[in-house]
Amino acid sequence: MTVRIDLFGLVVADMARSLAFYRALGLSIPADADNAPHAEVTLPGGLRLAFDTVETIRSFHPGWQPPTGSARMALAFACDSPAEVDEVYTRMTKDGHAGELEPFDAFWGQRYATLSDPDGNAVDLFAALPS
């Protein structure tokens, strides 16, 4: 048996609000998913991103509690260019989404920025800097 990552799941407090954030990033998520207890989207390359409401998680794990403190994981979205990192970050923050780290040129050779999704998960944006 070969174990492979197939799906990342996020627990969301407000399905419609969370899906609106990820749609604004460019993910194609059907509008009828806003009222669903579970939604998922297949990303380029085949990896899936799933969203479950707190109620859904508690239906099979009654004692589940959301974590506290800073996020320990982040979703990272590749952009086509350093300018796109800046454009996406600016657009998302102007639309009221929380910015965590403004775009900067990272020492590891990428333009990098971090947003927070509605549930406090880190959402990184990155693109290779020209050589």
mmCIF file of N, CA, C and O in Angstrom, residues 8-99:
data_model
loop_
_atom_site.group_PDB
_atom_site.id
_atom_site.type_symbol
_atom_site.label_atom_id
_atom_site.label_comp_id
_atom_site.label_asym_id
_atom_site.label_seq_id
_atom_site.Cartn_x
_atom_site.Cartn_y
_atom_site.Cartn_z
ATOM 1 N N PHE A 8 -7.219 17.703 1.566
ATOM 2 C CA PHE A 8 -7.039 18.530 2.752
ATOM 3 C C PHE A 8 -8.420 18.963 3.182
ATOM 4 O O PHE A 8 -9.221 19.415 2.361
ATOM 5 N N GLY A 9 -8.719 18.844 4.456
ATOM 6 C CA GLY A 9 -10.029 19.229 4.949
ATOM 7 C C GLY A 9 -9.944 20.384 5.915
ATOM 8 O O GLY A 9 -9.059 20.428 6.767
ATOM 9 N N LEU A 10 -10.852 21.329 5.765
ATOM 10 C CA LEU A 10 -10.956 22.465 6.662
ATOM 11 C C LEU A 10 -12.295 22.414 7.374
ATOM 12 O O LEU A 10 -13.319 22.139 6.751
ATOM 13 N N VAL A 11 -12.282 22.678 8.662
ATOM 14 C CA VAL A 11 -13.517 22.788 9.434
ATOM 15 C C VAL A 11 -13.874 24.269 9.460
ATOM 16 O O VAL A 11 -13.044 25.107 9.828
ATOM 17 N N VAL A 12 -15.102 24.580 9.058
ATOM 18 C CA VAL A 12 -15.501 25.979 8.914
ATOM 19 C C VAL A 12 -16.682 26.309 9.820
ATOM 20 O O VAL A 12 -17.581 25.492 10.011
ATOM 21 N N ALA A 13 -16.669 27.501 10.366
ATOM 22 C CA ALA A 13 -17.764 27.963 11.210
ATOM 23 C C ALA A 13 -18.947 28.425 10.374
ATOM 24 O O ALA A 13 -20.100 28.254 10.771
ATOM 25 N N ASP A 14 -18.677 29.014 9.212
ATOM 26 C CA ASP A 14 -19.715 29.558 8.333
ATOM 27 C C ASP A 14 -19.380 29.135 6.907
ATOM 28 O O ASP A 14 -18.481 29.710 6.283
ATOM 29 N N MET A 15 -20.077 28.122 6.417
ATOM 30 C CA MET A 15 -19.757 27.548 5.109
ATOM 31 C C MET A 15 -19.780 28.615 4.010
ATOM 32 O O MET A 15 -18.827 28.729 3.226
ATOM 33 N N ALA A 16 -20.837 29.396 3.923
ATOM 34 C CA ALA A 16 -20.958 30.383 2.847
ATOM 35 C C ALA A 16 -19.825 31.404 2.896
ATOM 36 O O ALA A 16 -19.237 31.749 1.859
ATOM 37 N N ARG A 17 -19.496 31.870 4.079
ATOM 38 C CA ARG A 17 -18.418 32.870 4.219
ATOM 39 C C ARG A 17 -17.067 32.275 3.819
ATOM 40 O O ARG A 17 -16.276 32.910 3.114
ATOM 41 N N SER A 18 -16.794 31.067 4.249
ATOM 42 C CA SER A 18 -15.527 30.425 3.900
ATOM 43 C C SER A 18 -15.432 30.150 2.403
ATOM 44 O O SER A 18 -14.395 30.405 1.781
ATOM 45 N N LEU A 19 -16.515 29.642 1.822
ATOM 46 C CA LEU A 19 -16.484 29.362 0.383
ATOM 47 C C LEU A 19 -16.339 30.647 -0.417
ATOM 48 O O LEU A 19 -15.658 30.662 -1.456
ATOM 49 N N ALA A 20 -16.940 31.745 0.039
ATOM 50 C CA ALA A 20 -16.785 33.028 -0.650
ATOM 51 C C ALA A 20 -15.315 33.451 -0.669
ATOM 52 O O ALA A 20 -14.812 33.951 -1.691
ATOM 53 N N PHE A 21 -14.602 33.242 0.427
ATOM 54 C CA PHE A 21 -13.169 33.560 0.488
ATOM 55 C C PHE A 21 -12.398 32.763 -0.559
ATOM 56 O O PHE A 21 -11.615 33.321 -1.333
ATOM 57 N N TYR A 22 -12.624 31.454 -0.603
ATOM 58 C CA TYR A 22 -11.864 30.613 -1.532
ATOM 59 C C TYR A 22 -12.301 30.835 -2.979
ATOM 60 O O TYR A 22 -11.485 30.711 -3.894
ATOM 61 N N ARG A 23 -13.550 31.196 -3.209
ATOM 62 C CA ARG A 23 -13.963 31.591 -4.561
ATOM 63 C C ARG A 23 -13.233 32.860 -4.982
ATOM 64 O O ARG A 23 -12.806 32.988 -6.128
ATOM 65 N N ALA A 24 -13.095 33.812 -4.052
ATOM 66 C CA ALA A 24 -12.399 35.062 -4.355
ATOM 67 C C ALA A 24 -10.935 34.811 -4.709
ATOM 68 O O ALA A 24 -10.343 35.563 -5.486
ATOM 69 N N LEU A 25 -10.370 33.744 -4.155
ATOM 70 C CA LEU A 25 -9.004 33.355 -4.535
ATOM 71 C C LEU A 25 -8.954 32.731 -5.926
ATOM 72 O O LEU A 25 -7.891 32.622 -6.514
ATOM 73 N N GLY A 26 -10.100 32.297 -6.439
ATOM 74 C CA GLY A 26 -10.139 31.728 -7.777
ATOM 75 C C GLY A 26 -10.573 30.281 -7.862
ATOM 76 O O GLY A 26 -10.594 29.711 -8.952
ATOM 77 N N LEU A 27 -10.946 29.663 -6.733
ATOM 78 C CA LEU A 27 -11.404 28.281 -6.795
ATOM 79 C C LEU A 27 -12.835 28.234 -7.318
ATOM 80 O O LEU A 27 -13.664 29.069 -6.976
ATOM 81 N N SER A 28 -13.108 27.246 -8.123
ATOM 82 C CA SER A 28 -14.439 27.078 -8.708
ATOM 83 C C SER A 28 -15.264 26.153 -7.822
ATOM 84 O O SER A 28 -15.175 24.934 -7.916
ATOM 85 N N ILE A 29 -16.062 26.770 -6.956
ATOM 86 C CA ILE A 29 -16.894 26.024 -6.010
ATOM 87 C C ILE A 29 -18.344 26.364 -6.318
ATOM 88 O O ILE A 29 -18.707 27.541 -6.341
ATOM 89 N N PRO A 30 -19.184 25.367 -6.571
ATOM 90 C CA PRO A 30 -20.582 25.644 -6.924
ATOM 91 C C PRO A 30 -21.301 26.452 -5.845
ATOM 92 O O PRO A 30 -21.095 26.237 -4.645
ATOM 93 N N ALA A 31 -22.169 27.374 -6.276
ATOM 94 C CA ALA A 31 -22.915 28.234 -5.355
ATOM 95 C C ALA A 31 -23.827 27.428 -4.431
ATOM 96 O O ALA A 31 -24.057 27.826 -3.296
ATOM 97 N N ASP A 32 -24.335 26.298 -4.913
ATOM 98 C CA ASP A 32 -25.250 25.508 -4.076
ATOM 99 C C ASP A 32 -24.538 24.842 -2.896
ATOM 100 O O ASP A 32 -25.176 24.303 -1.999
ATOM 101 N N ALA A 33 -23.223 24.917 -2.850
ATOM 102 C CA ALA A 33 -22.475 24.347 -1.726
ATOM 103 C C ALA A 33 -22.553 25.228 -0.483
ATOM 104 O O ALA A 33 -22.242 24.772 0.615
ATOM 105 N N ASP A 34 -22.994 26.481 -0.630
ATOM 106 C CA ASP A 34 -23.023 27.415 0.498
ATOM 107 C C ASP A 34 -23.848 26.919 1.680
ATOM 108 O O ASP A 34 -23.553 27.263 2.820
ATOM 109 N N ASN A 35 -24.855 26.136 1.419
ATOM 110 C CA ASN A 35 -25.731 25.645 2.482
ATOM 111 C C ASN A 35 -25.522 24.171 2.793
ATOM 112 O O ASN A 35 -26.297 23.583 3.544
ATOM 113 N N ALA A 36 -24.490 23.589 2.231
ATOM 114 C CA ALA A 36 -24.220 22.164 2.433
ATOM 115 C C ALA A 36 -23.386 21.950 3.705
ATOM 116 O O ALA A 36 -22.620 22.818 4.100
ATOM 117 N N PRO A 37 -23.519 20.785 4.324
ATOM 118 C CA PRO A 37 -22.677 20.482 5.494
ATOM 119 C C PRO A 37 -21.248 20.082 5.097
ATOM 120 O O PRO A 37 -20.335 20.134 5.908
ATOM 121 N N HIS A 38 -21.068 19.706 3.836
ATOM 122 C CA HIS A 38 -19.762 19.292 3.305
ATOM 123 C C HIS A 38 -19.674 19.763 1.858
ATOM 124 O O HIS A 38 -20.639 19.673 1.102
ATOM 125 N N ALA A 39 -18.516 20.287 1.500
ATOM 126 C CA ALA A 39 -18.262 20.681 0.114
ATOM 127 C C ALA A 39 -16.812 20.354 -0.198
ATOM 128 O O ALA A 39 -15.963 20.328 0.697
ATOM 129 N N GLU A 40 -16.549 20.092 -1.449
ATOM 130 C CA GLU A 40 -15.160 19.882 -1.840
ATOM 131 C C GLU A 40 -14.958 20.289 -3.284
ATOM 132 O O GLU A 40 -15.893 20.348 -4.076
ATOM 133 N N VAL A 41 -13.712 20.600 -3.589
ATOM 134 C CA VAL A 41 -13.329 21.012 -4.930
ATOM 135 C C VAL A 41 -12.047 20.273 -5.292
ATOM 136 O O VAL A 41 -11.173 20.075 -4.443
ATOM 137 N N THR A 42 -11.971 19.822 -6.540
ATOM 138 C CA THR A 42 -10.744 19.196 -7.023
ATOM 139 C C THR A 42 -9.870 20.281 -7.625
ATOM 140 O O THR A 42 -10.306 21.035 -8.496
ATOM 141 N N LEU A 43 -8.649 20.371 -7.143
ATOM 142 C CA LEU A 43 -7.707 21.385 -7.580
ATOM 143 C C LEU A 43 -6.909 20.880 -8.773
ATOM 144 O O LEU A 43 -6.858 19.660 -9.021
ATOM 145 N N PRO A 44 -6.280 21.776 -9.525
ATOM 146 C CA PRO A 44 -5.410 21.325 -10.609
ATOM 147 C C PRO A 44 -4.378 20.337 -10.055
ATOM 148 O O PRO A 44 -3.811 20.556 -8.985
ATOM 149 N N GLY A 45 -4.191 19.246 -10.724
ATOM 150 C CA GLY A 45 -3.284 18.206 -10.251
ATOM 151 C C GLY A 45 -3.993 17.085 -9.514
ATOM 152 O O GLY A 45 -3.394 16.086 -9.178
ATOM 153 N N GLY A 46 -5.288 17.282 -9.215
ATOM 154 C CA GLY A 46 -6.073 16.206 -8.630
ATOM 155 C C GLY A 46 -6.261 16.242 -7.125
ATOM 156 O O GLY A 46 -7.092 15.505 -6.597
ATOM 157 N N LEU A 47 -5.504 17.030 -6.403
ATOM 158 C CA LEU A 47 -5.674 17.136 -4.965
ATOM 159 C C LEU A 47 -7.021 17.787 -4.677
ATOM 160 O O LEU A 47 -7.460 18.674 -5.399
ATOM 161 N N ARG A 48 -7.692 17.313 -3.633
ATOM 162 C CA ARG A 48 -9.006 17.866 -3.281
ATOM 163 C C ARG A 48 -8.904 18.704 -2.011
ATOM 164 O O ARG A 48 -8.125 18.396 -1.118
ATOM 165 N N LEU A 49 -9.715 19.759 -1.962
ATOM 166 C CA LEU A 49 -9.844 20.594 -0.781
ATOM 167 C C LEU A 49 -11.291 20.489 -0.326
ATOM 168 O O LEU A 49 -12.209 20.744 -1.103
ATOM 169 N N ALA A 50 -11.477 20.072 0.933
ATOM 170 C CA ALA A 50 -12.832 19.852 1.458
ATOM 171 C C ALA A 50 -13.117 20.841 2.578
ATOM 172 O O ALA A 50 -12.214 21.304 3.278
ATOM 173 N N PHE A 51 -14.393 21.132 2.727
ATOM 174 C CA PHE A 51 -14.881 22.033 3.763
ATOM 175 C C PHE A 51 -16.006 21.318 4.498
ATOM 176 O O PHE A 51 -16.929 20.812 3.868
ATOM 177 N N ASP A 52 -15.927 21.273 5.822
ATOM 178 C CA ASP A 52 -16.969 20.668 6.640
ATOM 179 C C ASP A 52 -17.357 21.653 7.726
ATOM 180 O O ASP A 52 -16.492 22.294 8.336
ATOM 181 N N THR A 53 -18.651 21.734 7.998
ATOM 182 C CA THR A 53 -19.099 22.591 9.087
ATOM 183 C C THR A 53 -18.730 21.960 10.426
ATOM 184 O O THR A 53 -18.510 20.736 10.515
ATOM 185 N N VAL A 54 -18.686 22.781 11.457
ATOM 186 C CA VAL A 54 -18.430 22.290 12.810
ATOM 187 C C VAL A 54 -19.460 21.217 13.160
ATOM 188 O O VAL A 54 -19.119 20.177 13.730
ATOM 189 N N GLU A 55 -20.717 21.452 12.783
ATOM 190 C CA GLU A 55 -21.780 20.483 13.086
ATOM 191 C C GLU A 55 -21.515 19.142 12.424
ATOM 192 O O GLU A 55 -21.779 18.092 13.015
ATOM 193 N N THR A 56 -21.010 19.151 11.207
ATOM 194 C CA THR A 56 -20.694 17.905 10.515
ATOM 195 C C THR A 56 -19.622 17.132 11.275
ATOM 196 O O THR A 56 -19.755 15.926 11.503
ATOM 197 N N ILE A 57 -18.565 17.820 11.675
ATOM 198 C CA ILE A 57 -17.486 17.160 12.405
ATOM 199 C C ILE A 57 -18.011 16.604 13.729
ATOM 200 O O ILE A 57 -17.722 15.470 14.097
ATOM 201 N N ARG A 58 -18.812 17.396 14.413
ATOM 202 C CA ARG A 58 -19.337 16.946 15.709
ATOM 203 C C ARG A 58 -20.356 15.817 15.565
ATOM 204 O O ARG A 58 -20.632 15.111 16.535
ATOM 205 N N SER A 59 -20.877 15.586 14.356
ATOM 206 C CA SER A 59 -21.816 14.474 14.167
ATOM 207 C C SER A 59 -21.123 13.125 14.331
ATOM 208 O O SER A 59 -21.762 12.141 14.677
ATOM 209 N N PHE A 60 -19.817 13.066 14.087
ATOM 210 C CA PHE A 60 -19.092 11.807 14.284
ATOM 211 C C PHE A 60 -17.984 11.929 15.329
ATOM 212 O O PHE A 60 -17.395 10.938 15.730
ATOM 213 N N HIS A 61 -17.696 13.153 15.776
ATOM 214 C CA HIS A 61 -16.687 13.389 16.812
ATOM 215 C C HIS A 61 -17.275 14.424 17.777
ATOM 216 O O HIS A 61 -16.933 15.607 17.741
ATOM 217 N N PRO A 62 -18.190 13.988 18.647
ATOM 218 C CA PRO A 62 -18.954 14.916 19.489
ATOM 219 C C PRO A 62 -18.114 15.847 20.361
ATOM 220 O O PRO A 62 -18.528 16.956 20.657
ATOM 221 N N GLY A 63 -16.944 15.437 20.743
ATOM 222 C CA GLY A 63 -16.112 16.261 21.610
ATOM 223 C C GLY A 63 -15.182 17.204 20.876
ATOM 224 O O GLY A 63 -14.371 17.891 21.506
ATOM 225 N N TRP A 64 -15.288 17.270 19.548
ATOM 226 C CA TRP A 64 -14.363 18.111 18.784
ATOM 227 C C TRP A 64 -14.467 19.569 19.208
ATOM 228 O O TRP A 64 -15.559 20.102 19.373
ATOM 229 N N GLN A 65 -13.319 20.194 19.399
ATOM 230 C CA GLN A 65 -13.234 21.616 19.718
ATOM 231 C C GLN A 65 -12.251 22.262 18.747
ATOM 232 O O GLN A 65 -11.224 21.662 18.408
ATOM 233 N N PRO A 66 -12.548 23.490 18.319
ATOM 234 C CA PRO A 66 -11.590 24.156 17.431
ATOM 235 C C PRO A 66 -10.284 24.430 18.168
ATOM 236 O O PRO A 66 -10.284 24.685 19.375
ATOM 237 N N PRO A 67 -9.165 24.353 17.454
ATOM 238 C CA PRO A 67 -7.883 24.637 18.088
ATOM 239 C C PRO A 67 -7.803 26.114 18.490
ATOM 240 O O PRO A 67 -8.512 26.948 17.946
ATOM 241 N N THR A 68 -6.932 26.402 19.421
ATOM 242 C CA THR A 68 -6.721 27.777 19.839
ATOM 243 C C THR A 68 -5.284 28.175 19.529
ATOM 244 O O THR A 68 -4.426 27.323 19.311
ATOM 245 N N GLY A 69 -5.018 29.456 19.521
ATOM 246 C CA GLY A 69 -3.672 29.944 19.243
ATOM 247 C C GLY A 69 -3.446 30.108 17.752
ATOM 248 O O GLY A 69 -4.383 30.112 16.952
ATOM 249 N N SER A 70 -2.214 30.237 17.383
ATOM 250 C CA SER A 70 -1.853 30.447 15.978
ATOM 251 C C SER A 70 -2.000 29.163 15.175
ATOM 252 O O SER A 70 -1.881 28.065 15.714
ATOM 253 N N ALA A 71 -2.224 29.347 13.877
ATOM 254 C CA ALA A 71 -2.342 28.199 12.981
ATOM 255 C C ALA A 71 -1.013 27.451 12.915
ATOM 256 O O ALA A 71 0.045 28.054 12.970
ATOM 257 N N ARG A 72 -1.094 26.145 12.790
ATOM 258 C CA ARG A 72 0.105 25.321 12.648
ATOM 259 C C ARG A 72 0.261 24.791 11.237
ATOM 260 O O ARG A 72 1.190 24.061 10.942
ATOM 261 N N MET A 73 -0.680 25.136 10.389
ATOM 262 C CA MET A 73 -0.587 24.708 9.007
ATOM 263 C C MET A 73 -1.055 25.855 8.127
ATOM 264 O O MET A 73 -1.713 26.768 8.591
ATOM 265 N N ALA A 74 -0.661 25.792 6.864
ATOM 266 C CA ALA A 74 -1.082 26.818 5.919
ATOM 267 C C ALA A 74 -1.340 26.162 4.578
ATOM 268 O O ALA A 74 -0.704 25.163 4.231
ATOM 269 N N LEU A 75 -2.284 26.706 3.855
ATOM 270 C CA LEU A 75 -2.458 26.342 2.457
ATOM 271 C C LEU A 75 -1.650 27.353 1.661
ATOM 272 O O LEU A 75 -1.703 28.555 1.950
ATOM 273 N N ALA A 76 -0.900 26.916 0.684
ATOM 274 C CA ALA A 76 -0.069 27.822 -0.109
ATOM 275 C C ALA A 76 -0.499 27.736 -1.569
ATOM 276 O O ALA A 76 -0.538 26.651 -2.141
ATOM 277 N N PHE A 77 -0.829 28.891 -2.135
ATOM 278 C CA PHE A 77 -1.298 28.974 -3.512
ATOM 279 C C PHE A 77 -0.236 29.630 -4.377
ATOM 280 O O PHE A 77 0.212 30.746 -4.099
ATOM 281 N N ALA A 78 0.164 28.926 -5.434
ATOM 282 C CA ALA A 78 1.148 29.456 -6.376
ATOM 283 C C ALA A 78 0.486 30.485 -7.288
ATOM 284 O O ALA A 78 -0.619 30.271 -7.784
ATOM 285 N N CYS A 79 1.161 31.587 -7.485
ATOM 286 C CA CYS A 79 0.725 32.617 -8.428
ATOM 287 C C CYS A 79 1.659 32.585 -9.626
ATOM 288 O O CYS A 79 2.773 32.070 -9.544
ATOM 289 N N ASP A 80 1.211 33.138 -10.738
ATOM 290 C CA ASP A 80 2.004 33.097 -11.960
ATOM 291 C C ASP A 80 3.196 34.039 -11.950
ATOM 292 O O ASP A 80 4.146 33.836 -12.705
ATOM 293 N N SER A 81 3.148 35.086 -11.114
ATOM 294 C CA SER A 81 4.226 36.070 -11.102
ATOM 295 C C SER A 81 4.248 36.790 -9.759
ATOM 296 O O SER A 81 3.256 36.781 -9.021
ATOM 297 N N PRO A 82 5.373 37.436 -9.440
ATOM 298 C CA PRO A 82 5.409 38.256 -8.230
ATOM 299 C C PRO A 82 4.335 39.346 -8.238
ATOM 300 O O PRO A 82 3.724 39.621 -7.198
ATOM 301 N N ALA A 83 4.067 39.921 -9.400
ATOM 302 C CA ALA A 83 3.031 40.953 -9.495
ATOM 303 C C ALA A 83 1.651 40.387 -9.150
ATOM 304 O O ALA A 83 0.824 41.078 -8.548
ATOM 305 N N GLU A 84 1.396 39.122 -9.495
ATOM 306 C CA GLU A 84 0.113 38.519 -9.167
ATOM 307 C C GLU A 84 -0.030 38.309 -7.658
ATOM 308 O O GLU A 84 -1.129 38.453 -7.116
ATOM 309 N N VAL A 85 1.058 37.996 -6.974
ATOM 310 C CA VAL A 85 1.008 37.894 -5.508
ATOM 311 C C VAL A 85 0.495 39.218 -4.946
ATOM 312 O O VAL A 85 -0.432 39.250 -4.137
ATOM 313 N N ASP A 86 1.092 40.320 -5.407
ATOM 314 C CA ASP A 86 0.688 41.644 -4.929
ATOM 315 C C ASP A 86 -0.765 41.935 -5.288
ATOM 316 O O ASP A 86 -1.526 42.443 -4.459
ATOM 317 N N GLU A 87 -1.161 41.607 -6.515
ATOM 318 C CA GLU A 87 -2.530 41.892 -6.975
ATOM 319 C C GLU A 87 -3.557 41.105 -6.176
ATOM 320 O O GLU A 87 -4.567 41.661 -5.734
ATOM 321 N N VAL A 88 -3.326 39.822 -5.972
ATOM 322 C CA VAL A 88 -4.280 38.989 -5.233
ATOM 323 C C VAL A 88 -4.365 39.451 -3.781
ATOM 324 O O VAL A 88 -5.460 39.606 -3.234
ATOM 325 N N TYR A 89 -3.227 39.702 -3.153
ATOM 326 C CA TYR A 89 -3.225 40.162 -1.766
ATOM 327 C C TYR A 89 -3.992 41.484 -1.633
ATOM 328 O O TYR A 89 -4.846 41.633 -0.757
ATOM 329 N N THR A 90 -3.704 42.432 -2.524
ATOM 330 C CA THR A 90 -4.373 43.738 -2.478
ATOM 331 C C THR A 90 -5.866 43.594 -2.700
ATOM 332 O O THR A 90 -6.678 44.174 -1.962
ATOM 333 N N ARG A 91 -6.265 42.808 -3.680
ATOM 334 C CA ARG A 91 -7.692 42.613 -3.974
ATOM 335 C C ARG A 91 -8.408 41.974 -2.790
ATOM 336 O O ARG A 91 -9.484 42.413 -2.378
ATOM 337 N N MET A 92 -7.805 40.937 -2.227
ATOM 338 C CA MET A 92 -8.449 40.230 -1.115
ATOM 339 C C MET A 92 -8.575 41.137 0.114
ATOM 340 O O MET A 92 -9.612 41.155 0.765
ATOM 341 N N THR A 93 -7.528 41.887 0.444
ATOM 342 C CA THR A 93 -7.607 42.750 1.625
ATOM 343 C C THR A 93 -8.548 43.931 1.391
ATOM 344 O O THR A 93 -9.258 44.334 2.307
ATOM 345 N N LYS A 94 -8.590 44.467 0.172
ATOM 346 C CA LYS A 94 -9.543 45.541 -0.133
ATOM 347 C C LYS A 94 -10.975 45.045 -0.024
ATOM 348 O O LYS A 94 -11.876 45.800 0.317
ATOM 349 N N ASP A 95 -11.186 43.752 -0.303
ATOM 350 C CA ASP A 95 -12.522 43.162 -0.184
ATOM 351 C C ASP A 95 -12.869 42.797 1.261
ATOM 352 O O ASP A 95 -13.907 42.195 1.514
ATOM 353 N N GLY A 96 -11.969 43.107 2.196
ATOM 354 C CA GLY A 96 -12.262 42.896 3.608
ATOM 355 C C GLY A 96 -11.690 41.639 4.225
ATOM 356 O O GLY A 96 -11.923 41.363 5.405
ATOM 357 N N HIS A 97 -10.943 40.869 3.461
ATOM 358 C CA HIS A 97 -10.325 39.663 4.018
ATOM 359 C C HIS A 97 -9.065 40.056 4.791
ATOM 360 O O HIS A 97 -8.386 41.017 4.447
ATOM 361 N N ALA A 98 -8.757 39.306 5.825
ATOM 362 C CA ALA A 98 -7.638 39.646 6.707
ATOM 363 C C ALA A 98 -6.292 39.344 6.065
ATOM 364 O O ALA A 98 -6.057 38.238 5.578
ATOM 365 N N GLY A 99 -5.432 40.338 6.084
ATOM 366 C CA GLY A 99 -4.049 40.153 5.647
ATOM 367 C C GLY A 99 -3.184 39.883 6.866
ATOM 368 O O GLY A 99 -3.327 40.544 7.893
#
